[in-house]
PDB file of C-alpha atoms in Angstrom:
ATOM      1  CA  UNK N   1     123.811-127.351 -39.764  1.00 78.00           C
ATOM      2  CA  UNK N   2     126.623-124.887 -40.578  1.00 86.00           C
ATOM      3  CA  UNK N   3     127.290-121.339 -39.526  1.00 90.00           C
ATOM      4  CA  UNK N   4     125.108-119.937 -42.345  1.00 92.00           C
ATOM      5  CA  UNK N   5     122.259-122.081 -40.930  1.00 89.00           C
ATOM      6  CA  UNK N   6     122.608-120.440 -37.631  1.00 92.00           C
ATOM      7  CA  UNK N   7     122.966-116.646 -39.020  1.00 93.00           C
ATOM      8  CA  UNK N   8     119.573-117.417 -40.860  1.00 92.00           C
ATOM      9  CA  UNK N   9     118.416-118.735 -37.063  1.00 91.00           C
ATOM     10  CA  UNK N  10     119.540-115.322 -35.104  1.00 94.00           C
ATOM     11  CA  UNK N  11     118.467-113.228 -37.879  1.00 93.00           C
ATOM     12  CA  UNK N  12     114.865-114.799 -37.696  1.00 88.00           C
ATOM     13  CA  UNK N  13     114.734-114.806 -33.705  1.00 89.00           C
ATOM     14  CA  UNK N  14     115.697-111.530 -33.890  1.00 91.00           C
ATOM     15  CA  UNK N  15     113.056-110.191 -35.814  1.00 87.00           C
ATOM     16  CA  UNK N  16     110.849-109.994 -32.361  1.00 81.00           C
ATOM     17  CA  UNK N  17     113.234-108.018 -31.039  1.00 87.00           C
ATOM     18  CA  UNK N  18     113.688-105.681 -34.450  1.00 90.00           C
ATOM     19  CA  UNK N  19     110.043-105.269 -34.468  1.00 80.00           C
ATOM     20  CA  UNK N  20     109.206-104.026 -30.962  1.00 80.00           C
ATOM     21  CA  UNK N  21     112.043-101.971 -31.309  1.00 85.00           C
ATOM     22  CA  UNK N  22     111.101-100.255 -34.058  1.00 80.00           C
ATOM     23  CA  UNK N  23     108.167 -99.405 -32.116  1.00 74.00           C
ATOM     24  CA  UNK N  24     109.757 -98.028 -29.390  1.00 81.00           C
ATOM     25  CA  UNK N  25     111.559 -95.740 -32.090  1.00 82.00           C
ATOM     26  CA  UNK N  26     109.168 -94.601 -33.179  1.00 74.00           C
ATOM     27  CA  UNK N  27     108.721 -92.534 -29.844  1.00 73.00           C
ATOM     28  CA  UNK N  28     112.227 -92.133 -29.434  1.00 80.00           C
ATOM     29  CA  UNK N  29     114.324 -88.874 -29.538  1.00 79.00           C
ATOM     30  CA  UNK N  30     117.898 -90.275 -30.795  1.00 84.00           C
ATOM     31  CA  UNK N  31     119.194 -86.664 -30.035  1.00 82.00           C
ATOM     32  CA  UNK N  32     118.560 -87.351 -26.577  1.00 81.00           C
ATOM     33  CA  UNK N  33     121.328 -88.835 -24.445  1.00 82.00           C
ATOM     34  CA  UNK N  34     118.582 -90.073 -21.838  1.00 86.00           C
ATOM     35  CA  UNK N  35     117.060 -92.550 -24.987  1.00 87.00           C
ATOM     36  CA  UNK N  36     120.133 -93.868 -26.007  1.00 92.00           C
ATOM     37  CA  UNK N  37     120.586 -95.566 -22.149  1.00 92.00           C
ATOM     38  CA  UNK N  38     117.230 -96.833 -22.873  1.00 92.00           C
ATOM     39  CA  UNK N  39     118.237 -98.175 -25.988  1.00 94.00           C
ATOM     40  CA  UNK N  40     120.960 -99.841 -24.986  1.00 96.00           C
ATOM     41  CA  UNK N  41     119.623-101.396 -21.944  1.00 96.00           C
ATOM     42  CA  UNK N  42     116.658-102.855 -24.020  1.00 95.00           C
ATOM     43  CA  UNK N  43     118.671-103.887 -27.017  1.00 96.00           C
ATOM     44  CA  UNK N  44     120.858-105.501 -24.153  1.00 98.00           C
ATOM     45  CA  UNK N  45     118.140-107.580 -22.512  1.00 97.00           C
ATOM     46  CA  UNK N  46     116.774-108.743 -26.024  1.00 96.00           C
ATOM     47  CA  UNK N  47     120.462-109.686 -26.724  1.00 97.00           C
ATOM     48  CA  UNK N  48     121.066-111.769 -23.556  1.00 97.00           C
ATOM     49  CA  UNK N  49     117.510-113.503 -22.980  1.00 95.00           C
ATOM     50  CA  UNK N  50     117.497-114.415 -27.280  1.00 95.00           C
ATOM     51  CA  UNK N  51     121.035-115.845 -26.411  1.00 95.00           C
ATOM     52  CA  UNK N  52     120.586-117.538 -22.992  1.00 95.00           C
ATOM     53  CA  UNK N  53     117.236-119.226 -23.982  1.00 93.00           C
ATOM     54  CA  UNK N  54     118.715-121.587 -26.329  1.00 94.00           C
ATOM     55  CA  UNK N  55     121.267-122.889 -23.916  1.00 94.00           C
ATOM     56  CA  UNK N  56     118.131-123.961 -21.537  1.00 92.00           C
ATOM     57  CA  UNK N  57     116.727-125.284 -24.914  1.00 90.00           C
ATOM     58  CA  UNK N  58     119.376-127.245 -25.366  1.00 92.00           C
ATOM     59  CA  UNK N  59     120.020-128.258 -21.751  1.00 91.00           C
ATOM     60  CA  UNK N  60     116.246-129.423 -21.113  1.00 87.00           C
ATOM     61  CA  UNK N  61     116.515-131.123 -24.369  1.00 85.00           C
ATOM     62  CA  UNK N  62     119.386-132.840 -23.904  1.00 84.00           C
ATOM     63  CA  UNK N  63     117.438-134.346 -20.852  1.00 84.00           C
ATOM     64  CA  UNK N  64     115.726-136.276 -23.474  1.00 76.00           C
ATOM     65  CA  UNK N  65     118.855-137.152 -25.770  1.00 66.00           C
ATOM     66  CA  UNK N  66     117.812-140.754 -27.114  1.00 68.00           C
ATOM     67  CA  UNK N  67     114.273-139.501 -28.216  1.00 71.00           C
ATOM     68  CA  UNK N  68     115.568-136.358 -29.881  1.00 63.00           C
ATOM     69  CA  UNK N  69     118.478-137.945 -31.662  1.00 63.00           C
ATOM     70  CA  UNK N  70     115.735-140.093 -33.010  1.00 71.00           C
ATOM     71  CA  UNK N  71     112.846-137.302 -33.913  1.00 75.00           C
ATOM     72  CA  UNK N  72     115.292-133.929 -33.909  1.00 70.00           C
ATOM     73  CA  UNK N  73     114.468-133.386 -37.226  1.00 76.00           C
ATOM     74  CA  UNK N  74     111.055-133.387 -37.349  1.00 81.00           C
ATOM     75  CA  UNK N  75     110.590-131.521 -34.025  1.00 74.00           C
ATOM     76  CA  UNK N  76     112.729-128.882 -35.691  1.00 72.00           C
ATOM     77  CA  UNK N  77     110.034-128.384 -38.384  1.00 78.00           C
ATOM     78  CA  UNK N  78     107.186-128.673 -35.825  1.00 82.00           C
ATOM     79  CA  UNK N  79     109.159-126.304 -33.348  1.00 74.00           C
ATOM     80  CA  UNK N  80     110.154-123.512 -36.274  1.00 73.00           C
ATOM     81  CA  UNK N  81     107.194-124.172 -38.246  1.00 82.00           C
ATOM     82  CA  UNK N  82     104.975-123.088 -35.749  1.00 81.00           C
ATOM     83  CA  UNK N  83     107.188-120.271 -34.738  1.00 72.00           C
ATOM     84  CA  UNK N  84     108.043-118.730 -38.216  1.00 75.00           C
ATOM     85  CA  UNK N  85     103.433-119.224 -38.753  1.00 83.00           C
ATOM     86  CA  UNK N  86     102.831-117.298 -35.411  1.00 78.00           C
ATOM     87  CA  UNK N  87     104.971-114.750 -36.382  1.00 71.00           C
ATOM     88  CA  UNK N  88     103.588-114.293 -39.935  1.00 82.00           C
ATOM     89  CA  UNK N  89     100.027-114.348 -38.156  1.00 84.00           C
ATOM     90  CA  UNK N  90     100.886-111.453 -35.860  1.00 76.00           C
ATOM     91  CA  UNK N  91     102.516-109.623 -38.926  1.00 74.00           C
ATOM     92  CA  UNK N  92      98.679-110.102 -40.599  1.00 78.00           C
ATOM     93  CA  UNK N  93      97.015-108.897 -37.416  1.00 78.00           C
ATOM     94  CA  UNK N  94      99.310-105.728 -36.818  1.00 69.00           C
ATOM     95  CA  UNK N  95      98.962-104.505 -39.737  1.00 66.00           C
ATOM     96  CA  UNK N  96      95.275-104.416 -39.835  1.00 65.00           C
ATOM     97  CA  UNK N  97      95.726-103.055 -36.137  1.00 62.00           C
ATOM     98  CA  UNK N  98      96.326 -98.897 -36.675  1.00 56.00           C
ATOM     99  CA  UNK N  99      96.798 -98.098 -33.021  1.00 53.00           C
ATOM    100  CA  UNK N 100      99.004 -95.251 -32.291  1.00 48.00           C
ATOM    101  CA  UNK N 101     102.145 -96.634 -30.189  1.00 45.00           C
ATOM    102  CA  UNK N 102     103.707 -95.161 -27.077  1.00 57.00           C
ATOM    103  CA  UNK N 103     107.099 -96.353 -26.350  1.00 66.00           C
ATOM    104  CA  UNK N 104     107.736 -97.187 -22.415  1.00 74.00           C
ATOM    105  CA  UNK N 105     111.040 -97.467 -21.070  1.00 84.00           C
ATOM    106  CA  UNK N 106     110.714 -98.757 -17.301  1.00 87.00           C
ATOM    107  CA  UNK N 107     112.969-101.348 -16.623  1.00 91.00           C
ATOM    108  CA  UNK N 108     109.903-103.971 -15.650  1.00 85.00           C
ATOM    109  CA  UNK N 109     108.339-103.587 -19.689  1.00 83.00           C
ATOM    110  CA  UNK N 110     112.054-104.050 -21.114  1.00 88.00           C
ATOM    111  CA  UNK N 111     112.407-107.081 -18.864  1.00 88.00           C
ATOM    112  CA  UNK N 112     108.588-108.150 -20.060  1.00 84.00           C
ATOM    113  CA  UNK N 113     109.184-107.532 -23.433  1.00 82.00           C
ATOM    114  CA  UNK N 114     112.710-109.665 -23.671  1.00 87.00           C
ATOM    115  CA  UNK N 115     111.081-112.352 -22.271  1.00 85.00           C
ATOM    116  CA  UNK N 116     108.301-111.991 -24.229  1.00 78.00           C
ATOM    117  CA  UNK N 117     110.488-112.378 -27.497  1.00 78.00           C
ATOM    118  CA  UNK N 118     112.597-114.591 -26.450  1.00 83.00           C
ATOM    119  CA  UNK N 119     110.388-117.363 -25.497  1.00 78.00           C
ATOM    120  CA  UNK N 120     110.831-119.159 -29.221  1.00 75.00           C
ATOM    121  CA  UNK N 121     114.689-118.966 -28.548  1.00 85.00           C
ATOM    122  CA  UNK N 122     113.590-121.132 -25.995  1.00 82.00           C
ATOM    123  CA  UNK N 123     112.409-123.927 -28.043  1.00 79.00           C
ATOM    124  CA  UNK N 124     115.187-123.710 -30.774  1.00 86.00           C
ATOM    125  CA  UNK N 125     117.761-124.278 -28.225  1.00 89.00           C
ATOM    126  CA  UNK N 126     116.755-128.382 -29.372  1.00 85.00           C
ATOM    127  CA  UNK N 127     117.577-127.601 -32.568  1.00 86.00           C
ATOM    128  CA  UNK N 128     121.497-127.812 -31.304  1.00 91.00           C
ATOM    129  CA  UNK N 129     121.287-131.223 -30.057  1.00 87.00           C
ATOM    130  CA  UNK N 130     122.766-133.053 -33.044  1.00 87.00           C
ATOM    131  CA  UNK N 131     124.810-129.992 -33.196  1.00 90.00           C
ATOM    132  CA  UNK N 132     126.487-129.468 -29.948  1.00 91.00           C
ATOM    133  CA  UNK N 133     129.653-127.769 -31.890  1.00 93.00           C
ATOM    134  CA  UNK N 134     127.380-125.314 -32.991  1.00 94.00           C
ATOM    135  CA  UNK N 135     125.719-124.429 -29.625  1.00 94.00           C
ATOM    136  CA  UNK N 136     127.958-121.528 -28.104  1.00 96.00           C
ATOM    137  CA  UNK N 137     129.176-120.140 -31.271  1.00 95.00           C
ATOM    138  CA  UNK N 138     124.641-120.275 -32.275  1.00 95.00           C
ATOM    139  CA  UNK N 139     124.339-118.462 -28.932  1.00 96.00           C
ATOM    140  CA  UNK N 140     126.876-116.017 -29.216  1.00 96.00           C
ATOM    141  CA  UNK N 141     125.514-115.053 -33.055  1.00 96.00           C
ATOM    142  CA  UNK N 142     121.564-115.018 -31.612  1.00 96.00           C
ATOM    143  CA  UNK N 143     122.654-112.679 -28.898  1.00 97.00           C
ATOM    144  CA  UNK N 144     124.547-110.516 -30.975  1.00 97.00           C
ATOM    145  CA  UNK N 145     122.097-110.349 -33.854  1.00 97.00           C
ATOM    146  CA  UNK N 146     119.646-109.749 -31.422  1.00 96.00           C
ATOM    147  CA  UNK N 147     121.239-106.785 -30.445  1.00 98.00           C
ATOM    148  CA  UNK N 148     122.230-105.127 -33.095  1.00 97.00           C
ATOM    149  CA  UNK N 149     119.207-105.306 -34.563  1.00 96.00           C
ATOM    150  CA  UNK N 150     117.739-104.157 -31.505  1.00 95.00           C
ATOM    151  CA  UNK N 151     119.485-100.657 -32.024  1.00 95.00           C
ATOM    152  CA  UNK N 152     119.042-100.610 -35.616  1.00 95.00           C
ATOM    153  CA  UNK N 153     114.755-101.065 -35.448  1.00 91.00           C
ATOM    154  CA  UNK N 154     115.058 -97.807 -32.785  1.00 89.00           C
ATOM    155  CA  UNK N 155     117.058 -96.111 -34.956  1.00 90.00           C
ATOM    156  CA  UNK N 156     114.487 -97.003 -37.910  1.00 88.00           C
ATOM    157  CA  UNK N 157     111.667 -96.270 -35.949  1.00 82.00           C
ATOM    158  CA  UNK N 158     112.877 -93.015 -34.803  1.00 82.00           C
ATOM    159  CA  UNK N 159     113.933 -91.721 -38.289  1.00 81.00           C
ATOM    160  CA  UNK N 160     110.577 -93.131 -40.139  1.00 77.00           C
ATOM    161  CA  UNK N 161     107.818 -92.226 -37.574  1.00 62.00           C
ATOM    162  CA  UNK N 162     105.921 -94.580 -39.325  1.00 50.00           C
ATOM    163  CA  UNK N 163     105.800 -98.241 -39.367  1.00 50.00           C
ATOM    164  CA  UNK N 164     107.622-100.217 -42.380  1.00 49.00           C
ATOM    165  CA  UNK N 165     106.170-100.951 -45.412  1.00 57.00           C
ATOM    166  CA  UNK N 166     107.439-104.618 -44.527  1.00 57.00           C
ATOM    167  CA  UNK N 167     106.353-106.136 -41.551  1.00 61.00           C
ATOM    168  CA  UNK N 168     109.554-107.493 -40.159  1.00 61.00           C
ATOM    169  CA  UNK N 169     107.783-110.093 -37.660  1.00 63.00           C
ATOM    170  CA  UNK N 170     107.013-111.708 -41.624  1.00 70.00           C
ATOM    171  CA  UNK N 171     110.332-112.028 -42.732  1.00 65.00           C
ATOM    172  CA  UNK N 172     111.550-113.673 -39.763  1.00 61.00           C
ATOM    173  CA  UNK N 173     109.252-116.367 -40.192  1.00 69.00           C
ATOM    174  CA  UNK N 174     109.742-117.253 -43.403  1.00 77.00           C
ATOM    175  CA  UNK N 175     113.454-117.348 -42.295  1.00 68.00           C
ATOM    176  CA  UNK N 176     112.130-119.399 -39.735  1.00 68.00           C
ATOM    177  CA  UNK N 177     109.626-122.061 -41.495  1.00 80.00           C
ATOM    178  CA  UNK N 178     112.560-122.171 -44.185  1.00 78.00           C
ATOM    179  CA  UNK N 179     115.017-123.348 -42.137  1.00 71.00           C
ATOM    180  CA  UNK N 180     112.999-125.712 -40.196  1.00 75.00           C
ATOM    181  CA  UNK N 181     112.477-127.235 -43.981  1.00 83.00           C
ATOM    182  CA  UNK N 182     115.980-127.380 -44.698  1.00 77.00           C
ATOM    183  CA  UNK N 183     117.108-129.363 -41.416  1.00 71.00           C
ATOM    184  CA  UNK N 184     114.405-132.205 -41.640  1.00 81.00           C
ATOM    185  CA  UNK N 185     115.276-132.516 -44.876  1.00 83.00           C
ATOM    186  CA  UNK N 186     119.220-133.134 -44.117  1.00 74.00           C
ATOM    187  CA  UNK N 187     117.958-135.228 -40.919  1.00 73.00           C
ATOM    188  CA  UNK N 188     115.427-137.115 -42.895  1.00 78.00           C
ATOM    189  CA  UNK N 189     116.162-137.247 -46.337  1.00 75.00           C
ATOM    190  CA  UNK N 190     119.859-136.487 -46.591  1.00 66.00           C
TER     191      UNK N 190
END
């Protein structure tokens, strides 16, 4: 794993986080100095539950360090395999879905929603345990992506009014099932 390994990581977690924000754009008045708090609360909550999942990832995992150091690599592909597939299924199914979106801003759907998205941060915190160098500077860059691109998907949504030609929920997992390819083949093959 290097730090190129772990951009690709945040930048595919945070495409749950880029999507639903763009969705809440797309209700959004950035002119309003109300919907910027709201932004920045949410795109704060996405940033620090995407970031702190990992660490219990890792910390559960490493629980279990002689079995993972042994099968790390293939529960990698399992774990972002599965992710990167669910999210490329619920790219399929919203975009046959054409329901009109209304963005809500309470503080209990925020929460909801970052734990919502976060929960496959959850499971790639194992992907750090034959990487423990990696772990804080991996959370730091998850948390941050996650963010920003938080902020950036209201913005979008708010300027387009319309949903993206691309779903972004099918980028991140390619991202996702790609990497999970590339680290069982270094832990397997390599």
């Amino acid at each position: 794993m290097d730090l190129l390994n772990i951009i690709f990581i945040a930048v595919g977690l945070a495409m749950d986080c880029f999507a639903v924000s763009v969705a809440q754009g797309l209700d959004t008045d950035l002119h309003s100095h109300k919907a910027w708090r709201h932004i920045f609360l949410m795109a704060f909550l996405f940033g620090f539950f995407q970031g702190g999942m990992p660490l219990i990832g890792y910390y559960a995992g490493c629980l279990f360090t002689d079995f993972f150091d042994t099968y790390a690599p293939w529960i990698a592909l399992v774990i972002l395999a599965f992710l990167g597939g669910k999210m490329i299924v619920e790219a399929a199914r919203e975009k046959n879905e054409d329901k009109p979106h209304k963005a809500n801003w309470t503080l209990h759907y925020l929460l909801l929603m970052a734990i919502a998205t976060s929960i496959d941060a959850l499971a790639t915190g194992v992907v750090f345990i034959p990487y423990p160098e990696y772990l804080w500077v991996g959370i730091g860059l998850i948390a941050f992506v996650s963010f920003g691109l938080s902020i950036v998907g209201c913005q979008i949504g708010s300027e387009s009014k319309k949903l993206l030609t691309v779903q972004p929920e099918l980028i991140g997992g390619i991202i996702l099932i790609g990497i999970g390819i590339k680290i069982f083949v270094e832990g397997v093959l390599l």
